[in-house]
Amino acid sequence: MQRCVEANFDGLVGPTHHYAGLSFGNEASTRHRRQDANPRLAARQGLAKMKALSDAGFVQGVLPPHERPHLPYLRRLGFSGSDAQILAQVARDHRQLLSALSSASAMWVANAATVSPSADSADGKVHFTAANLHNKFHRAIEADTTSAILRAVFRDARYFCHHPALPQSALFGDEGAANHNRLGRYDAPGLQMFVYGKRGLDEGREPMRYPARQTLEASEAVARLHLLAPERCLMVQQNPAVIDQGVFHNDVIAVSNEQVLFYHQQAFTDGGAVRGQLSRGLALLGQEFIGLEVPERRVSVADAVGTYLFNSQLLSRGDGKMTIVVPQECREHPGVWDYLGEVVAEGLAIDRVDVVDLRESMRNGGGPACLRLRVVLTPREQLAVNPRTLMTPALFDSLNLWVDRHYRDRLNQDDLADPALLNEVRTALDELTQLLDLGAIYPFQQ
Ligand SMILES: N=C(N)NCCC[C@H](NC(=O)CCC(=O)O)C(=O)O
């Protein structure tokens, strides 16, 4: 029997994956700046996670990388000549700019868009708002291609409604699903909790050291666009003190699934109020809230950032319990691993831990949850998804072969000026659009 499910769409790591230290406030990004990356291994690690979840019976999709280096953008910034001349000039005079326009950051699709299930929207459609990712230039250039990709995967206008990114302005800084949790059963109206870092218009608390990437005004706009009932929306502030400790998105300190919120004691400015609002809100919907709060004395904020314990995936199995998918950094940390063991032994909601190796992505601050975009779908909506983007054993094999054919196993900033790399990327992406039946989604295909 078909049922409502949460499908996870993972971003496939692009061929230009490298470490450039582009994300101030994301400490892993800063720490690994200029180290060698292995794009082939990175893509294979991501595919292995998708395959493992698909084999375990979860609905798993794949979203393609973006075109990088982004030559149209370089031309827009006044560089001219052949592609090779432009790359040589930018590499010589503007090294960080070339990195920004070559970053494979679109892999972290938790930042691609905010998604609301049809059960919550007044028009009964699934709503998507592409994130403007205003705070970082290398990410702000993702929105247009993200929109084209989402439209190519969720095509059917009877079920899916797509909104362009909010205006590119600090006032509306929006980082997508990484700052959004939808709580409640998949097949009934639920609560949507938007987590913002600061207010854009009014005075209020904000971090001092690192930027707050999400504003309240952006979250409110997304809630309006998605036609959500205001009484079932919560606008919650992330604790500015944890942003200053490297928690650049809410999904680095909290994760939800159905009625469960697994979160750190210091995640919010007022954790007690959040808990109360979620309990009362779900009670009104006839559902019980399960809040799993992790105390600072068991797992410090620093250890949460170091291991990405909360950047995990909570997945509902058919038997009523949940699996938590964590990065292997959690297993390597005795305190965090012991704590996870206790959570599972208690078995309140989560009774199984799966460990994944995503080292390449982790070194840029992207764990299991960063790499996935969650989309709750009814059986009809599932049938309307572009079927070629859904993971199967055959697609897994084709994508691995495709990666082996086109990806390098070593890449750093110095390689980005190589015109051969640009050709490799375009050849690879052109093939990929056919493999996934996406049509012409990239600027170089127009
Ligand atoms: N938490 C979630 N949902 N996403 C993680 C995004 C990581 C990404 N890193 C980067 O963009 C680093 C790129 C570099 O430095 O090369 C970012 O900071 O936006």
Tab-separated table of N, CA and C and ligand atoms in Angstrom, residues 16-30 32-34 96 99-100 103-112 133 136 138-139 142 175 177-179 213 248-252 308 311 361 363-367 369-372 413, ligand 1:
chain	number	residue	atom	x	y	z
A	16	THR	N	34.059	20.100	-9.625
A	16	THR	CA	35.009	21.140	-9.187
A	16	THR	C	35.092	21.242	-7.662
A	17	HIS	N	34.615	20.226	-6.965
A	17	HIS	CA	34.698	20.230	-5.491
A	17	HIS	C	36.131	20.527	-5.043
A	18	HIS	N	36.294	21.582	-4.255
A	18	HIS	CA	37.621	21.908	-3.725
A	18	HIS	C	37.462	22.706	-2.430
A	19	TYR	N	38.585	22.985	-1.783
A	19	TYR	CA	38.548	23.671	-0.486
A	19	TYR	C	39.125	25.074	-0.629
A	20	ALA	N	38.269	26.083	-0.506
A	20	ALA	CA	38.712	27.455	-0.770
A	20	ALA	C	38.524	28.386	0.425
A	21	GLY	N	37.953	27.889	1.508
A	21	GLY	CA	37.768	28.769	2.675
A	21	GLY	C	36.839	29.929	2.381
A	22	LEU	N	35.746	29.638	1.699
A	22	LEU	CA	34.860	30.718	1.244
A	22	LEU	C	33.805	31.118	2.263
A	23	SER	N	33.612	30.291	3.290
A	23	SER	CA	32.455	30.497	4.168
A	23	SER	C	32.848	30.939	5.568
A	24	PHE	N	33.068	32.224	5.741
A	24	PHE	CA	33.384	32.762	7.058
A	24	PHE	C	32.231	32.430	8.021
A	25	GLY	N	32.575	31.858	9.161
A	25	GLY	CA	31.535	31.446	10.119
A	25	GLY	C	31.328	29.938	10.096
A	26	ASN	N	31.784	29.298	9.020
A	26	ASN	CA	31.742	27.841	8.911
A	26	ASN	C	33.192	27.397	9.131
A	27	GLU	N	33.469	26.895	10.326
A	27	GLU	CA	34.871	26.726	10.719
A	27	GLU	C	35.587	25.626	9.936
A	28	ALA	N	34.847	24.607	9.507
A	28	ALA	CA	35.487	23.552	8.703
A	28	ALA	C	35.966	24.129	7.371
A	29	SER	N	35.173	24.990	6.796
A	29	SER	CA	35.556	25.616	5.519
A	29	SER	C	36.840	26.418	5.682
A	30	THR	N	36.921	27.185	6.751
A	30	THR	CA	38.110	28.011	6.991
A	30	THR	C	39.335	27.131	7.258
A	32	HIS	N	40.082	24.083	6.323
A	32	HIS	CA	40.622	23.235	5.258
A	32	HIS	C	40.996	24.001	3.993
A	33	ARG	N	40.939	25.300	4.088
A	33	ARG	CA	41.269	26.154	2.947
A	33	ARG	C	42.587	25.729	2.286
A	34	ARG	N	42.540	25.636	0.972
A	34	ARG	CA	43.723	25.345	0.137
A	34	ARG	C	44.213	23.895	0.220
A	96	GLN	N	40.541	34.182	-5.406
A	96	GLN	CA	39.369	33.803	-4.597
A	96	GLN	C	38.078	33.922	-5.412
A	99	SER	N	37.665	30.829	-7.339
A	99	SER	CA	37.164	29.767	-6.462
A	99	SER	C	35.669	29.919	-6.208
A	100	ALA	N	35.254	31.159	-5.926
A	100	ALA	CA	33.835	31.389	-5.633
A	100	ALA	C	32.967	30.958	-6.820
A	103	SER	N	33.004	26.976	-7.061
A	103	SER	CA	32.674	26.140	-5.914
A	103	SER	C	31.573	25.128	-6.256
A	104	ALA	N	31.729	23.933	-5.722
A	104	ALA	CA	30.701	22.902	-5.920
A	104	ALA	C	29.649	22.973	-4.804
A	105	SER	N	29.526	24.151	-4.181
A	105	SER	CA	28.666	24.288	-3.000
A	105	SER	C	27.195	23.930	-3.225
A	106	ALA	N	26.760	23.879	-4.481
A	106	ALA	CA	25.353	23.514	-4.728
A	106	ALA	C	25.046	22.088	-4.264
A	107	MET	N	26.098	21.312	-3.946
A	107	MET	CA	25.862	19.947	-3.430
A	107	MET	C	25.040	19.960	-2.135
A	108	TRP	N	25.174	21.051	-1.347
A	108	TRP	CA	24.493	21.080	-0.039
A	108	TRP	C	23.064	21.567	-0.248
A	109	VAL	N	22.235	20.658	-0.724
A	109	VAL	CA	20.888	21.048	-1.158
A	109	VAL	C	19.927	21.323	-0.001
A	110	ALA	N	20.359	21.086	1.238
A	110	ALA	CA	19.523	21.556	2.353
A	110	ALA	C	19.391	23.069	2.260
A	111	ASN	N	20.289	23.701	1.506
A	111	ASN	CA	20.225	25.146	1.300
A	111	ASN	C	19.652	25.511	-0.065
A	112	ALA	N	19.162	24.529	-0.810
A	112	ALA	CA	18.653	24.835	-2.154
A	112	ALA	C	17.318	25.575	-2.073
A	133	LEU	N	20.478	32.558	-0.633
A	133	LEU	CA	21.826	32.356	-0.080
A	133	LEU	C	22.657	33.631	-0.150
A	136	LYS	N	26.647	34.632	1.197
A	136	LYS	CA	27.937	34.242	0.607
A	136	LYS	C	27.828	34.338	-0.912
A	138	HIS	N	29.571	33.024	-3.303
A	138	HIS	CA	29.683	31.758	-4.055
A	138	HIS	C	28.400	30.942	-4.002
A	139	ARG	N	27.523	31.244	-3.024
A	139	ARG	CA	26.272	30.516	-2.912
A	139	ARG	C	25.092	31.308	-3.496
A	142	GLU	N	23.682	30.443	-6.877
A	142	GLU	CA	23.057	29.134	-7.121
A	142	GLU	C	21.577	29.212	-7.503
A	175	GLU	N	18.386	30.867	3.720
A	175	GLU	CA	19.277	29.718	3.514
A	175	GLU	C	18.499	28.415	3.336
A	177	ALA	N	16.000	25.124	3.540
A	177	ALA	CA	15.514	24.114	4.478
A	177	ALA	C	16.431	23.902	5.678
A	178	ALA	N	17.680	24.339	5.594
A	178	ALA	CA	18.607	24.161	6.722
A	178	ALA	C	18.155	24.934	7.958
A	179	ASN	N	17.257	25.902	7.746
A	179	ASN	CA	16.731	26.678	8.880
A	179	ASN	C	15.220	26.500	9.019
A	213	ARG	N	22.930	34.189	8.924
A	213	ARG	CA	22.624	34.138	7.488
A	213	ARG	C	21.135	34.261	7.175
A	248	PHE	N	26.479	27.711	11.849
A	248	PHE	CA	26.075	28.691	10.832
A	248	PHE	C	24.691	28.432	10.257
A	249	HIS	N	24.157	27.233	10.486
A	249	HIS	CA	22.769	26.927	10.115
A	249	HIS	C	22.128	26.185	11.283
A	250	ASN	N	20.808	26.249	11.368
A	250	ASN	CA	20.131	25.509	12.442
A	250	ASN	C	20.362	24.003	12.345
A	251	ASP	N	20.552	23.485	11.114
A	251	ASP	CA	20.703	22.031	10.998
A	251	ASP	C	22.065	21.532	11.490
A	252	VAL	N	22.864	22.448	12.056
A	252	VAL	CA	24.105	22.011	12.706
A	252	VAL	C	23.846	21.777	14.205
A	308	TYR	N	29.281	17.017	14.078
A	308	TYR	CA	28.038	17.159	13.301
A	308	TYR	C	26.961	16.164	13.757
A	311	ASN	N	23.704	17.218	12.539
A	311	ASN	CA	23.537	17.306	11.083
A	311	ASN	C	23.285	15.896	10.546
A	361	SER	N	33.012	16.020	1.983
A	361	SER	CA	32.027	17.091	2.165
A	361	SER	C	32.142	17.709	3.561
A	363	ARG	N	34.665	18.210	5.312
A	363	ARG	CA	35.791	19.151	5.437
A	363	ARG	C	35.429	20.544	4.913
A	364	ASN	N	34.290	20.657	4.290
A	364	ASN	CA	33.776	21.979	3.912
A	364	ASN	C	32.535	22.339	4.740
A	365	GLY	N	32.282	21.563	5.799
A	365	GLY	CA	31.156	21.872	6.681
A	365	GLY	C	29.832	21.302	6.224
A	366	GLY	N	29.866	20.236	5.425
A	366	GLY	CA	28.605	19.652	4.931
A	366	GLY	C	28.444	18.205	5.353
A	367	GLY	N	27.543	17.922	6.277
A	367	GLY	CA	27.300	16.550	6.739
A	367	GLY	C	26.117	15.913	6.035
A	369	ALA	N	22.923	15.757	6.662
A	369	ALA	CA	21.697	16.550	6.488
A	369	ALA	C	21.889	17.703	5.513
A	370	CYS	N	23.116	18.209	5.401
A	370	CYS	CA	23.358	19.307	4.441
A	370	CYS	C	23.170	18.832	3.017
A	371	LEU	N	23.457	17.542	2.816
A	371	LEU	CA	23.457	17.023	1.445
A	371	LEU	C	22.068	16.625	0.953
A	372	ARG	N	21.060	16.758	1.812
A	372	ARG	CA	19.734	16.295	1.388
A	372	ARG	C	18.660	17.393	1.505
A	413	GLN	N	42.963	24.875	-5.804
A	413	GLN	CA	42.682	26.163	-6.448
A	413	GLN	C	43.480	26.358	-7.733
B	1	LIG	N1	24.474	23.156	7.031
B	1	LIG	C1	24.082	23.047	5.796
B	1	LIG	N2	22.842	22.843	5.548
B	1	LIG	N3	24.889	23.223	4.751
B	1	LIG	C2	26.310	23.258	4.783
B	1	LIG	C3	26.828	24.205	3.751
B	1	LIG	C4	28.314	24.275	3.728
B	1	LIG	C5	28.823	25.387	2.840
B	1	LIG	N4	30.269	25.323	2.721
B	1	LIG	C6	30.913	26.040	1.788
B	1	LIG	O1	30.350	26.713	0.968
B	1	LIG	C7	32.441	25.957	1.800
B	1	LIG	C8	33.070	26.173	0.456
B	1	LIG	C9	34.544	26.391	0.540
B	1	LIG	O2	35.024	26.997	1.494
B	1	LIG	O3	35.267	25.956	-0.390
B	1	LIG	C10	28.372	26.745	3.389
B	1	LIG	O4	29.050	27.271	4.273
B	1	LIG	O5	27.335	27.255	2.948
